[in-house]
mmCIF file of C-alpha atoms in Angstrom:
data_model
loop_
_atom_site.group_PDB
_atom_site.id
_atom_site.type_symbol
_atom_site.label_atom_id
_atom_site.label_comp_id
_atom_site.label_asym_id
_atom_site.label_seq_id
_atom_site.Cartn_x
_atom_site.Cartn_y
_atom_site.Cartn_z
ATOM 1 C CA GLU E 188 131.020 -7.691 -31.528
ATOM 2 C CA SER E 189 132.683 -5.556 -34.223
ATOM 3 C CA GLN E 190 135.131 -8.400 -34.906
ATOM 4 C CA ASN E 191 132.074 -10.521 -35.717
ATOM 5 C CA VAL E 192 131.195 -8.076 -38.510
ATOM 6 C CA LYS E 193 134.572 -8.612 -40.201
ATOM 7 C CA ASN E 194 134.515 -12.376 -39.636
ATOM 8 C CA ASP E 195 130.981 -12.555 -40.998
ATOM 9 C CA ALA E 196 132.099 -10.822 -44.207
ATOM 10 C CA LYS E 197 135.038 -13.241 -44.572
ATOM 11 C CA ASN E 198 132.782 -16.228 -43.938
ATOM 12 C CA LEU E 199 130.297 -14.951 -46.494
ATOM 13 C CA LEU E 200 132.987 -15.355 -49.157
ATOM 14 C CA GLU E 201 133.053 -19.083 -48.397
ATOM 15 C CA ILE E 202 129.815 -19.376 -50.390
ATOM 16 C CA SER E 203 129.664 -22.263 -52.777
ATOM 17 C CA THR E 204 129.206 -21.509 -56.451
ATOM 18 C CA GLU E 205 127.837 -24.989 -57.185
ATOM 19 C CA ASN E 206 124.292 -23.642 -57.637
ATOM 20 C CA LEU E 207 125.336 -21.526 -60.607
ATOM 21 C CA LYS E 208 124.369 -22.779 -64.043
ATOM 22 C CA PRO E 209 127.315 -23.639 -66.332
ATOM 23 C CA GLU E 210 126.546 -20.644 -68.561
ATOM 24 C CA GLU E 211 126.748 -18.353 -65.507
ATOM 25 C CA ILE E 212 130.292 -19.403 -64.577
ATOM 26 C CA VAL E 213 133.013 -17.011 -65.679
ATOM 27 C CA ASP E 214 136.767 -17.178 -65.334
ATOM 28 C CA ASN E 215 136.843 -15.013 -62.229
ATOM 29 C CA GLU E 216 136.318 -16.500 -58.784
ATOM 30 C CA MET E 217 135.040 -13.289 -57.169
ATOM 31 C CA LEU E 218 132.476 -12.670 -59.915
ATOM 32 C CA ASN E 219 131.199 -16.210 -59.410
ATOM 33 C CA LYS E 220 131.010 -15.750 -55.646
ATOM 34 C CA VAL E 221 129.038 -12.504 -56.001
ATOM 35 C CA LYS E 222 126.659 -14.221 -58.453
ATOM 36 C CA ALA E 223 126.107 -17.052 -55.957
ATOM 37 C CA LEU E 224 125.604 -14.597 -53.091
ATOM 38 C CA ASN E 225 123.095 -12.604 -55.142
ATOM 39 C CA LEU E 226 121.028 -15.768 -55.665
ATOM 40 C CA GLN E 227 120.802 -16.208 -51.896
ATOM 41 C CA TYR E 228 120.599 -12.502 -50.971
ATOM 42 C CA PRO E 229 118.933 -10.561 -53.827
ATOM 43 C CA ASP E 230 119.747 -7.163 -52.275
ATOM 44 C CA LEU E 231 123.483 -8.003 -52.341
ATOM 45 C CA LYS E 232 124.694 -6.158 -55.431
ATOM 46 C CA GLY E 233 128.454 -6.463 -55.145
ATOM 47 C CA TRP E 234 131.598 -6.640 -53.068
ATOM 48 C CA LEU E 235 133.772 -3.629 -52.227
ATOM 49 C CA GLU E 236 137.427 -4.055 -51.353
ATOM 50 C CA ILE E 237 140.543 -1.952 -50.999
ATOM 51 C CA LYS E 238 143.957 -3.604 -50.864
ATOM 52 C CA ASP E 239 145.859 -3.361 -47.546
ATOM 53 C CA THR E 240 142.762 -2.267 -45.612
ATOM 54 C CA GLU E 241 139.997 -3.944 -43.643
ATOM 55 C CA ILE E 242 137.525 -2.856 -46.335
ATOM 56 C CA SER E 243 136.210 -6.065 -47.857
ATOM 57 C CA TYR E 244 132.440 -6.133 -47.486
ATOM 58 C CA PRO E 245 129.261 -6.949 -49.357
ATOM 59 C CA VAL E 246 127.357 -3.991 -50.763
ATOM 60 C CA MET E 247 123.587 -4.044 -50.515
ATOM 61 C CA GLN E 248 120.919 -1.985 -52.286
ATOM 62 C CA GLY E 249 117.466 -1.526 -50.821
ATOM 63 C CA THR E 250 114.390 0.421 -51.745
ATOM 64 C CA ASP E 251 115.393 3.231 -49.376
ATOM 65 C CA ASN E 252 118.605 4.652 -47.951
ATOM 66 C CA ASP E 253 117.722 3.885 -44.343
ATOM 67 C CA TYR E 254 117.266 0.134 -43.986
ATOM 68 C CA TYR E 255 120.817 -1.161 -44.499
ATOM 69 C CA ILE E 256 122.390 1.472 -42.252
ATOM 70 C CA THR E 257 121.091 -0.706 -39.388
ATOM 71 C CA HIS E 258 120.697 -4.150 -40.989
ATOM 72 C CA THR E 259 122.988 -6.903 -42.230
ATOM 73 C CA TYR E 260 122.856 -8.686 -45.564
ATOM 74 C CA GLU E 261 120.723 -11.289 -43.728
ATOM 75 C CA LYS E 262 118.253 -8.507 -42.817
ATOM 76 C CA GLU E 263 119.084 -8.766 -39.111
ATOM 77 C CA TYR E 264 119.346 -5.633 -36.970
ATOM 78 C CA SER E 265 122.942 -4.501 -36.332
ATOM 79 C CA LYS E 266 124.337 -1.160 -35.207
ATOM 80 C CA TRP E 267 127.125 -1.749 -37.761
ATOM 81 C CA GLY E 268 124.640 -2.153 -40.580
ATOM 82 C CA SER E 269 125.974 -2.842 -44.073
ATOM 83 C CA LEU E 270 127.628 -0.964 -46.864
ATOM 84 C CA PHE E 271 124.913 -0.056 -49.330
ATOM 85 C CA LEU E 272 124.516 1.513 -52.719
ATOM 86 C CA ASP E 273 122.229 4.514 -53.095
ATOM 87 C CA LYS E 274 118.650 3.420 -53.811
ATOM 88 C CA ALA E 275 118.571 5.615 -56.921
ATOM 89 C CA TYR E 276 121.423 3.800 -58.700
ATOM 90 C CA ASP E 277 119.937 2.418 -61.915
ATOM 91 C CA TRP E 278 121.505 -0.885 -63.001
ATOM 92 C CA SER E 279 119.939 -0.544 -66.457
ATOM 93 C CA LYS E 280 122.125 2.556 -67.021
ATOM 94 C CA PRO E 281 125.539 1.506 -65.691
ATOM 95 C CA SER E 282 127.781 4.277 -64.472
ATOM 96 C CA SER E 283 131.129 4.509 -62.725
ATOM 97 C CA ASN E 284 129.601 7.164 -60.482
ATOM 98 C CA LEU E 285 128.444 5.098 -57.482
ATOM 99 C CA LEU E 286 127.349 6.418 -54.100
ATOM 100 C CA ILE E 287 128.041 3.805 -51.420
ATOM 101 C CA TYR E 288 127.098 4.487 -47.809
ATOM 102 C CA GLY E 289 128.429 2.913 -44.626
ATOM 103 C CA HIS E 290 129.531 3.606 -41.096
ATOM 104 C CA ASN E 291 132.978 4.872 -40.128
ATOM 105 C CA PHE E 292 133.692 3.214 -36.785
ATOM 106 C CA SER E 293 136.703 4.105 -34.653
ATOM 107 C CA ASP E 294 137.375 0.397 -34.060
ATOM 108 C CA GLY E 295 138.583 0.037 -37.663
ATOM 109 C CA TYR E 296 135.506 -1.564 -39.173
ATOM 110 C CA MET E 297 133.395 -0.640 -42.153
ATOM 111 C CA PHE E 298 134.693 2.611 -43.743
ATOM 112 C CA ALA E 299 137.188 3.615 -41.020
ATOM 113 C CA ASP E 300 140.174 2.775 -43.242
ATOM 114 C CA LEU E 301 139.112 5.434 -45.753
ATOM 115 C CA LEU E 302 140.763 7.890 -43.369
ATOM 116 C CA ASN E 303 144.111 6.433 -44.513
ATOM 117 C CA TYR E 304 143.622 8.390 -47.734
ATOM 118 C CA ARG E 305 144.574 11.552 -45.851
ATOM 119 C CA ASP E 306 148.153 10.286 -46.177
ATOM 120 C CA LYS E 307 149.562 11.087 -49.629
ATOM 121 C CA ASP E 308 151.751 7.949 -49.723
ATOM 122 C CA PHE E 309 148.781 5.744 -48.904
ATOM 123 C CA TYR E 310 146.758 7.421 -51.637
ATOM 124 C CA GLU E 311 149.570 7.014 -54.183
ATOM 125 C CA ASN E 312 149.787 3.271 -53.407
ATOM 126 C CA HIS E 313 146.045 2.605 -53.196
ATOM 127 C CA LYS E 314 144.384 4.457 -56.046
ATOM 128 C CA THR E 315 142.300 1.430 -57.000
ATOM 129 C CA ILE E 316 139.074 0.568 -55.191
ATOM 130 C CA ARG E 317 137.503 -2.635 -56.486
ATOM 131 C CA PHE E 318 133.749 -3.079 -56.749
ATOM 132 C CA ILE E 319 132.860 -6.555 -57.974
ATOM 133 C CA THR E 320 129.295 -7.215 -59.112
ATOM 134 C CA SER E 321 127.804 -10.353 -60.567
ATOM 135 C CA ASN E 322 128.458 -8.980 -64.060
ATOM 136 C CA VAL E 323 131.590 -6.892 -63.903
ATOM 137 C CA ARG E 324 134.668 -6.139 -61.853
ATOM 138 C CA ARG E 325 135.183 -2.388 -61.703
ATOM 139 C CA LYS E 326 138.082 -0.298 -60.599
ATOM 140 C CA LEU E 327 136.817 2.938 -59.112
#
């Protein structure tokens, strides 16, 4: 079932951007995809990815810090839950200080690959963590 979590995230990126208005389209495919996903799933605030890892998932934001630990972006129960941004993050006051929660499963899904950062060589080659929102692509 954990493989389904990863496949579901990959399939989610197949979203069509045809419902975006011409003025919403920007010259960045991922920004457009996140905009389209946000139209369908309003709690989906961005996409987190780290090169050479399995970390490539949507990031949700709810009204509390409990719901998405056990629910998917489709609001279905799942022991894997979703990655989610702290409820207190204020989008009207953008900051590069983001608190994103998620599970660390031993099967390699969700945040398990963050443990690779214990290796200095991995850290040196993977200093960039990308968080793509519907408005901006950030390097954390």
